[in-house]
Amino acid sequence: MSRESLLEVRDLKTYFYTEDGVIPSVDGVSFTIKKGETVAVVGESGSGKSVTSLSIMGLLDTAGKIESGTILFEGSEVTTLSKKERRKLRGNEMAMIFQEPLTSLNPLFTVGNQISEAIRIHQKVNKKEAKKRSIEILKKVGIARAEKVFHSYPHLLSGGMRQRVMIAIALSCNPKLLIADEPTTALDVTIQAQILHLMKELIKDKQTSILFITHDLGVVAEMADQVIVMYAGQVVEYTDVFTLFKEAAHPYTTSLLASTPKIHEQTETLQVIEGTVPNPNDMPSGCRFHTRCPNVMEKCMNNEPVLTNIHAHHQVKCWLYEEEV
Amino acid sequence: MAVILSVRGLKKYFDVTEGWWKKEKQYLKAVDHISFDVNDGETLGIVGESGCGKSTTGNLIMQLLEKTEGEIIFQGVDLATLSKHELRKKRAEMQMIFQDPFSSLNPRMKVFDIIAEPLLTHLNLSSKRLKEEVLSLMDQVGLDRSYIHRYPHEFSGGQRQRIGIARAIALRPKLIICDEPVSALDVSIQSQILNLMSKLQKELRLTFIFIAHGLPAVKYISDKIAVMYLGKIVELTTKEKLFSKPLHPYTEGLLSAVPLPDPTLRHKKEGVILEGDLPSPTNIPSGCRFHPRCPHAQEKCRNEEPTFIAHEEEHYVACHFPLKEGVGVLEK
C-alpha cells in the first residue's frame, strides 16, 4: 500500500532555552504520515511527544526553538514560513485538538461564536453561511440539539460535549492533517469510546491524516496504523501497529507492553521498568534508556545506537539489533 | 474469612439549594444507599466514572465526611457510636492513600517528618526508635535511606507516592483506602506502585479498598469489584465473574469501552458503545438511574427502581433484567 505522503518530519530537533540551560526536548525525530493514515506517538511524560506536535503546528512558546531539521507538509517546508503564512496553514490545512477541552475553549464566547470564527477566517464566508455550516458540523460530531448548543457557553457542556465541539472546530475547515494530543485522556471511559468511534467515522471518507499523541497503549491499538515510540526526546521504535504489538523489539517497548495491566488477560505480577524517566537537562550518556534497560550491555553506556531497519518498515534504536543488519 | 468492614445503607446527600427563600431543598445525592462487606486481607475495587460517588464513599468510611444515613461497621464496631477520642484511636487502623502525590504531601515537611508524623501522633517513641522506624518504613516502600532529609518537590511522582504509602502503613493499619493511587502516574511507574502495594498487602495482611476509574489497574489488584453509577452500586462480584460474565448492562458497556492493547482484537470486539452523557447527580433519572443510557431499557425501568440483590452466589446486581449473555473481556 503506497500512498502519497502528507507530512514528512526529518531529524527534528526542538530545544528549550531556560534558566537551567538548554533542554533538548525533541532530539532528532523523523517520521512520515501518509494521506489518510493515523500515526500514533506513544511515550511517557517528558518523552517529547507533545513538543513534537507543537513544533509541527508552529505553536511553540518563546522559549522553544526548532534547532534543526525539516518539516515538509505536502512537499513544502513549513519551518521557514513567516508567521502569517503559518497561520494560513494552521486551521485550514492542519488542525489540533487538545487534552483539556475546557481550557482550550474560550469561556467568554459561545460555542457557535468559536466555530464560526474558524470558518469565517479560513473560508471567507458571511455570518449567515458560517452559522449554517457550524450547525451542520455540530450535528456531524453527534451533538443533538445543535442549534441550542450553538448558542451555549462552554461551561454549560459536559467534558465529552466540549471535546466534540473541539473536534467540530478542528474539522470545520476540512484539514488534511489533524493533530490530536491526548484527546480522550481527561474523559471517562464510556465517553472516550464515543469520541474514538466518532474520530474514526469522521476520517473514514475524508481521508484525513491523524497524528495521535497518547500514553495509552490501548488507544494506540484501537486507532493507529503506524506507531512511533518515543523515549527521552528520541524515537526508539517505529513500525506498524500490528508488528509493534506482536514483535516489539526495543526493550523499552517490550517492557512498556509488559507493564501495562490488561483486562483481557489474567496477570499475576506486572513486569516493572525500574527507575524513572531521566531528567531532560541531565541525559544519560550512550543509549538514553541504558539506566533502566533489562538488557543493558557494555557498549550501551557510552555509545548511542542509531535508528536502524531490522525488517522492512520496522526501525529500532538499540544495540541488540545492530549486528543483524 | 472474617468481615473487617461492613457498610449498610450508606447515604451522603449534599445540600445544594440555591437561595434561602426556596422552600424545597435540593440535594446532590453523591452516595445513595449502598451496602457491601470487605473481608480481612482482601481488596475491594470500586470503579465508576466521574460523579458516581466512589471517592465520597472512601471519604465517608474514613470519617472525613459526615454521612447522612447508614452504618459503617469497622471490626465489629459502628463508627458512629464512638466518642471523638475512641474514633481517633480507631483511625490509626484505617489509613488513606491519595491520588495526587503532589498535593497530598506538605511541601514544607521533609520526608522524615512526613513519615514520622503519624508515629508521633499515636505512639510515644524515643527519637532513636522513631528514626529507626522511619528508616525501616523507607526500606519497605523502596525509598533510598539517603533521601530522609529531602523535601517532596525533589521527588518524582512515583517516589512521592511511595512516601505517601510509607506514611499510610506507618501505624500498621488493617485497612487502607486507596483513592486513585496510580491514575496520575506514568504507565511504567504505575506498575511499580501496583506491585509494591500487592507486596505490602501480603507482608502486612492489609485490606484494601481500591478506588479508581481505570479498569485495568483495578482488575490487577482487586479480589472483588463494585461498579458504581450515580451514587449506587449496580454490580458487585468477584473479579473473575465481573470480567467474564457481567450481569448489568452498564458493566458490559464499561468493559467494552476499555481499549484493549491488542490491535488484532480491534474488529472482533463485541459489545456496545454506551450513548449519551452521565446525568447530573442533582437531577437523577426516575426508576433505574441508568435507563436513559441503557440499550435494554423497558417500561418497568423508567418507573421502578431495581433493588440490589444476589442474582447468584457472590454476584449482586441492581437491574430488573440482568443480562443472560453478558459480554465480558476475559475468556473463561
GROMACS .gro file of C-alpha atoms in nm, chain A residues 41-325:
model
  285
   41VAL     CA    1   0.313   0.875   1.909
   42VAL     CA    2   0.343   0.692   2.241
   43GLY     CA    3   0.562   0.783   2.530
   44GLU     CA    4   0.561   0.877   2.893
   45SER     CA    5   0.570   1.228   3.033
   46GLY     CA    6   0.878   1.413   2.919
   47SER     CA    7   0.932   1.194   2.617
   48GLY     CA    8   0.886   1.489   2.384
   49LYS     CA    9   0.567   1.371   2.218
   50SER     CA   10   0.370   1.690   2.277
   51VAL     CA   11   0.661   1.914   2.182
   52THR     CA   12   0.687   1.725   1.852
   53SER     CA   13   0.325   1.807   1.775
   54LEU     CA   14   0.360   2.170   1.879
   55SER     CA   15   0.666   2.205   1.654
   56ILE     CA   16   0.464   2.077   1.359
   57MET     CA   17   0.177   2.316   1.435
   58GLY     CA   18   0.415   2.606   1.491
   59LEU     CA   19   0.274   2.665   1.837
   60LEU     CA   20   0.592   2.656   2.043
   61ASP     CA   21   0.617   2.925   2.308
   62THR     CA   22   0.900   3.173   2.304
   63ALA     CA   23   1.146   2.957   2.498
   64GLY     CA   24   1.118   2.676   2.247
   65LYS     CA   25   1.302   2.683   1.917
   66ILE     CA   26   1.333   2.443   1.627
   67GLU     CA   27   1.711   2.396   1.621
   68SER     CA   28   1.739   2.198   1.304
   69GLY     CA   29   1.556   1.953   1.085
   70THR     CA   30   1.283   1.989   0.830
   71ILE     CA   31   0.907   1.957   0.837
   72LEU     CA   32   0.763   1.908   0.491
   73PHE     CA   33   0.388   1.947   0.450
   74GLU     CA   34   0.274   1.829   0.108
   75GLY     CA   35   0.633   1.859  -0.005
   76SER     CA   36   0.698   2.216   0.103
   77GLU     CA   37   0.899   2.329   0.401
   78VAL     CA   38   0.697   2.485   0.683
   79THR     CA   39   0.965   2.571   0.939
   80THR     CA   40   1.086   2.866   0.733
   81LEU     CA   41   0.744   3.015   0.666
   82SER     CA   42   0.655   3.357   0.803
   83LYS     CA   43   0.409   3.382   1.090
   84LYS     CA   44   0.135   3.493   0.853
   85GLU     CA   45   0.187   3.206   0.615
   86ARG     CA   46   0.199   2.964   0.908
   87ARG     CA   47  -0.134   3.093   1.033
   88LYS     CA   48  -0.292   3.032   0.698
   89LEU     CA   49  -0.181   2.673   0.707
   90ARG     CA   50  -0.296   2.624   1.062
   91GLY     CA   51  -0.667   2.563   1.090
   92ASN     CA   52  -0.707   2.534   0.717
   93GLU     CA   53  -0.466   2.255   0.633
   94MET     CA   54  -0.371   2.126   0.977
   95ALA     CA   55  -0.572   2.150   1.297
   96MET     CA   56  -0.520   2.040   1.651
   97ILE     CA   57  -0.728   1.913   1.941
   98PHE     CA   58  -0.600   1.919   2.293
   99GLN     CA   59  -0.634   1.715   2.609
  100GLU     CA   60  -0.836   1.952   2.820
  101PRO     CA   61  -1.131   2.085   2.621
  102LEU     CA   62  -1.233   2.330   2.894
  103THR     CA   63  -0.907   2.523   2.884
  104SER     CA   64  -0.885   2.523   2.508
  105LEU     CA   65  -1.227   2.680   2.456
  106ASN     CA   66  -1.272   3.048   2.535
  107PRO     CA   67  -1.515   3.073   2.828
  108LEU     CA   68  -1.636   3.420   2.723
  109PHE     CA   69  -1.765   3.328   2.381
  110THR     CA   70  -2.045   3.097   2.280
  111VAL     CA   71  -1.967   2.769   2.112
  112GLY     CA   72  -2.121   2.898   1.791
  113ASN     CA   73  -1.904   3.205   1.802
  114GLN     CA   74  -1.590   2.996   1.824
  115ILE     CA   75  -1.680   2.755   1.547
  116SER     CA   76  -1.795   3.021   1.303
  117GLU     CA   77  -1.483   3.225   1.381
  118ALA     CA   78  -1.268   2.944   1.243
  119ILE     CA   79  -1.491   2.906   0.939
  120ARG     CA   80  -1.508   3.280   0.865
  121ILE     CA   81  -1.134   3.332   0.896
  122HIS     CA   82  -1.039   3.050   0.668
  123GLN     CA   83  -1.325   3.018   0.425
  124LYS     CA   84  -1.426   3.379   0.364
  125VAL     CA   85  -1.799   3.330   0.401
  126ASN     CA   86  -2.061   3.560   0.553
  127LYS     CA   87  -2.204   3.527   0.902
  128LYS     CA   88  -2.520   3.351   0.800
  129GLU     CA   89  -2.343   3.093   0.590
  130ALA     CA   90  -2.089   3.035   0.870
  131LYS     CA   91  -2.369   2.970   1.115
  132LYS     CA   92  -2.531   2.724   0.880
  133ARG     CA   93  -2.206   2.539   0.834
  134SER     CA   94  -2.134   2.542   1.208
  135ILE     CA   95  -2.464   2.382   1.293
  136GLU     CA   96  -2.411   2.124   1.022
  137ILE     CA   97  -2.074   2.028   1.165
  138LEU     CA   98  -2.207   2.020   1.522
  139LYS     CA   99  -2.466   1.771   1.407
  140LYS     CA  100  -2.198   1.571   1.236
  141VAL     CA  101  -1.997   1.532   1.556
  142GLY     CA  102  -2.302   1.382   1.722
  143ILE     CA  103  -2.443   1.677   1.912
  144ALA     CA  104  -2.818   1.658   1.946
  145ARG     CA  105  -2.993   1.995   1.966
  146ALA     CA  106  -2.711   2.157   1.768
  147GLU     CA  107  -2.898   2.489   1.740
  148LYS     CA  108  -2.919   2.515   2.117
  149VAL     CA  109  -2.557   2.418   2.172
  150PHE     CA  110  -2.456   2.678   1.911
  151HIS     CA  111  -2.576   2.949   2.148
  152SER     CA  112  -2.437   2.792   2.469
  153TYR     CA  113  -2.123   2.882   2.658
  154PRO     CA  114  -1.858   2.611   2.708
  155HIS     CA  115  -1.912   2.578   3.085
  156LEU     CA  116  -2.265   2.453   3.027
  157LEU     CA  117  -2.141   2.150   2.838
  158SER     CA  118  -2.006   1.822   2.972
  159GLY     CA  119  -1.647   1.711   2.908
  160GLY     CA  120  -1.749   1.481   2.625
  161MET     CA  121  -1.961   1.751   2.461
  162ARG     CA  122  -1.677   2.003   2.485
  163GLN     CA  123  -1.440   1.760   2.319
  164ARG     CA  124  -1.698   1.711   2.043
  165VAL     CA  125  -1.708   2.090   2.000
  166MET     CA  126  -1.327   2.098   1.981
  167ILE     CA  127  -1.336   1.829   1.714
  168ALA     CA  128  -1.604   2.027   1.531
  169ILE     CA  129  -1.383   2.337   1.533
  170ALA     CA  130  -1.079   2.139   1.424
  171LEU     CA  131  -1.264   1.972   1.138
  172SER     CA  132  -1.465   2.280   1.034
  173CYS     CA  133  -1.225   2.366   0.752
  174ASN     CA  134  -1.163   2.010   0.639
  175PRO     CA  135  -0.794   1.997   0.735
  176LYS     CA  136  -0.572   1.738   0.574
  177LEU     CA  137  -0.388   1.675   0.898
  178LEU     CA  138  -0.542   1.654   1.243
  179ILE     CA  139  -0.311   1.652   1.542
  180ALA     CA  140  -0.479   1.506   1.848
  181ASP     CA  141  -0.281   1.550   2.169
  182GLU     CA  142  -0.424   1.309   2.428
  183PRO     CA  143  -0.778   1.397   2.319
  184THR     CA  144  -0.950   1.144   2.544
  185THR     CA  145  -0.724   1.133   2.849
  186ALA     CA  146  -0.941   1.367   3.053
  187LEU     CA  147  -1.263   1.186   2.964
  188ASP     CA  148  -1.449   0.900   3.125
  189VAL     CA  149  -1.404   0.565   2.961
  190THR     CA  150  -1.753   0.533   2.809
  191ILE     CA  151  -1.720   0.888   2.671
  192GLN     CA  152  -1.371   0.805   2.542
  193ALA     CA  153  -1.519   0.515   2.347
  194GLN     CA  154  -1.773   0.753   2.190
  195ILE     CA  155  -1.507   1.007   2.091
  196LEU     CA  156  -1.269   0.747   1.944
  197HIS     CA  157  -1.556   0.598   1.747
  198LEU     CA  158  -1.654   0.945   1.623
  199MET     CA  159  -1.299   1.025   1.513
  200LYS     CA  160  -1.278   0.701   1.315
  201GLU     CA  161  -1.610   0.770   1.144
  202LEU     CA  162  -1.520   1.127   1.056
  203ILE     CA  163  -1.190   1.049   0.889
  204LYS     CA  164  -1.309   0.740   0.705
  205ASP     CA  165  -1.445   0.912   0.396
  206LYS     CA  166  -1.248   1.237   0.422
  207GLN     CA  167  -0.902   1.075   0.404
  208THR     CA  168  -0.786   1.296   0.690
  209SER     CA  169  -0.449   1.201   0.836
  210ILE     CA  170  -0.414   1.197   1.213
  211LEU     CA  171  -0.113   1.237   1.435
  212PHE     CA  172  -0.238   1.086   1.759
  213ILE     CA  173  -0.040   1.160   2.073
  214THR     CA  174  -0.115   0.932   2.366
  215HIS     CA  175   0.032   0.739   2.656
  216ASP     CA  176  -0.235   0.470   2.645
  217LEU     CA  177  -0.134   0.159   2.453
  218GLY     CA  178  -0.498   0.050   2.439
  219VAL     CA  179  -0.589   0.365   2.248
  220VAL     CA  180  -0.292   0.307   2.017
  221ALA     CA  181  -0.410  -0.046   1.939
  222GLU     CA  182  -0.756   0.088   1.871
  223MET     CA  183  -0.667   0.381   1.646
  224ALA     CA  184  -0.323   0.368   1.486
  225ASP     CA  185  -0.184   0.244   1.157
  226GLN     CA  186   0.176   0.334   1.236
  227VAL     CA  187   0.330   0.378   1.579
  228ILE     CA  188   0.624   0.585   1.696
  229VAL     CA  189   0.756   0.502   2.042
  230MET     CA  190   0.941   0.792   2.200
  231TYR     CA  191   1.171   0.791   2.496
  232ALA     CA  192   1.356   1.093   2.634
  233GLY     CA  193   1.311   1.303   2.320
  234GLN     CA  194   1.405   1.035   2.071
  235VAL     CA  195   1.229   0.777   1.858
  236VAL     CA  196   1.326   0.432   1.986
  237GLU     CA  197   1.093   0.223   1.772
  238TYR     CA  198   0.889   0.295   1.461
  239THR     CA  199   0.670   0.040   1.287
  240ASP     CA  200   0.312  -0.054   1.201
  241VAL     CA  201   0.067  -0.123   1.481
  242PHE     CA  202   0.039  -0.499   1.425
  243THR     CA  203   0.414  -0.554   1.426
  244LEU     CA  204   0.451  -0.339   1.735
  245PHE     CA  205   0.209  -0.540   1.945
  246LYS     CA  206   0.328  -0.873   1.808
  247GLU     CA  207   0.702  -0.834   1.769
  248ALA     CA  208   0.807  -0.527   1.965
  249ALA     CA  209   1.184  -0.515   1.951
  250HIS     CA  210   1.313  -0.233   2.168
  251PRO     CA  211   1.349  -0.326   2.536
  252TYR     CA  212   1.160  -0.010   2.631
  253THR     CA  213   0.863  -0.103   2.413
  254THR     CA  214   0.854  -0.462   2.533
  255SER     CA  215   0.878  -0.352   2.897
  256LEU     CA  216   0.608  -0.092   2.844
  257LEU     CA  217   0.378  -0.355   2.695
  258ALA     CA  218   0.454  -0.599   2.975
  259SER     CA  219   0.398  -0.341   3.247
  260THR     CA  220   0.054  -0.240   3.117
  261PRO     CA  221  -0.224  -0.413   3.311
  262LYS     CA  222  -0.459  -0.583   3.066
  263ILE     CA  223  -0.821  -0.651   3.137
  264HIS     CA  224  -0.850  -0.936   2.887
  265GLU     CA  225  -0.571  -1.148   3.034
  266GLN     CA  226  -0.501  -1.298   3.373
  267THR     CA  227  -0.189  -1.143   3.520
  268GLU     CA  228  -0.022  -1.236   3.846
  269THR     CA  229   0.257  -0.982   3.865
  270LEU     CA  230   0.325  -0.693   3.635
  271GLN     CA  231   0.666  -0.652   3.485
  272VAL     CA  232   0.826  -0.334   3.604
  273ILE     CA  233   1.054  -0.081   3.440
  274GLU     CA  234   1.288   0.017   3.719
  275GLY     CA  235   1.381   0.378   3.780
  276THR     CA  236   1.224   0.687   3.630
  277VAL     CA  237   1.234   0.883   3.306
  278PRO     CA  238   1.566   1.074   3.301
  279ASN     CA  239   1.578   1.443   3.369
  280PRO     CA  240   1.597   1.630   3.036
  281ASN     CA  241   1.887   1.851   3.140
  282ASP     CA  242   2.084   1.553   3.261
  283MET     CA  243   2.050   1.288   2.993
  284PRO     CA  244   2.240   0.961   3.037
  285SER     CA  245   2.533   0.907   2.800
  286GLY     CA  246   2.515   0.649   2.525
  287CYS     CA  247   2.169   0.499   2.486
  288ARG     CA  248   1.930   0.712   2.692
  289PHE     CA  249   1.743   0.405   2.810
  290HIS     CA  250   2.051   0.220   2.937
  291THR     CA  251   1.994   0.320   3.301
  292ARG     CA  252   1.661   0.134   3.305
  293CYS     CA  253   1.720  -0.133   3.042
  294PRO     CA  254   1.699  -0.501   3.140
  295ASN     CA  255   1.930  -0.598   2.851
  296VAL     CA  256   2.196  -0.335   2.906
  297MET     CA  257   2.543  -0.413   2.764
  298GLU     CA  258   2.885  -0.256   2.795
  299LYS     CA  259   2.861  -0.051   2.479
  300CYS     CA  260   2.517   0.092   2.559
  301MET     CA  261   2.667   0.309   2.828
  302ASN     CA  262   2.891   0.519   2.610
  303ASN     CA  263   2.780   0.478   2.251
  304GLU     CA  264   2.448   0.594   2.120
  305PRO     CA  265   2.278   0.343   1.888
  306VAL     CA  266   2.117   0.467   1.567
  307LEU     CA  267   1.767   0.401   1.444
  308THR     CA  268   1.809   0.107   1.204
  309ASN     CA  269   1.580  -0.108   0.996
  310ILE     CA  270   1.555  -0.458   1.140
  311HIS     CA  271   1.290  -0.550   0.884
  312ALA     CA  272   1.124  -0.353   0.612
  313HIS     CA  273   0.922  -0.080   0.788
  314HIS     CA  274   1.045  -0.169   1.135
  315GLN     CA  275   1.304   0.065   1.284
  316VAL     CA  276   1.464   0.018   1.622
  317LYS     CA  277   1.722   0.227   1.804
  318CYS     CA  278   1.905  -0.037   2.005
  319TRP     CA  279   2.245  -0.208   2.009
  320LEU     CA  280   2.080  -0.551   2.039
  321TYR     CA  281   1.984  -0.535   1.673
  322GLU     CA  282   2.283  -0.359   1.529
  323GLU     CA  283   2.467  -0.676   1.422
  324GLU     CA  284   2.172  -0.827   1.245
  325VAL     CA  285   2.173  -0.561   0.978
   0.00000   0.00000   0.00000
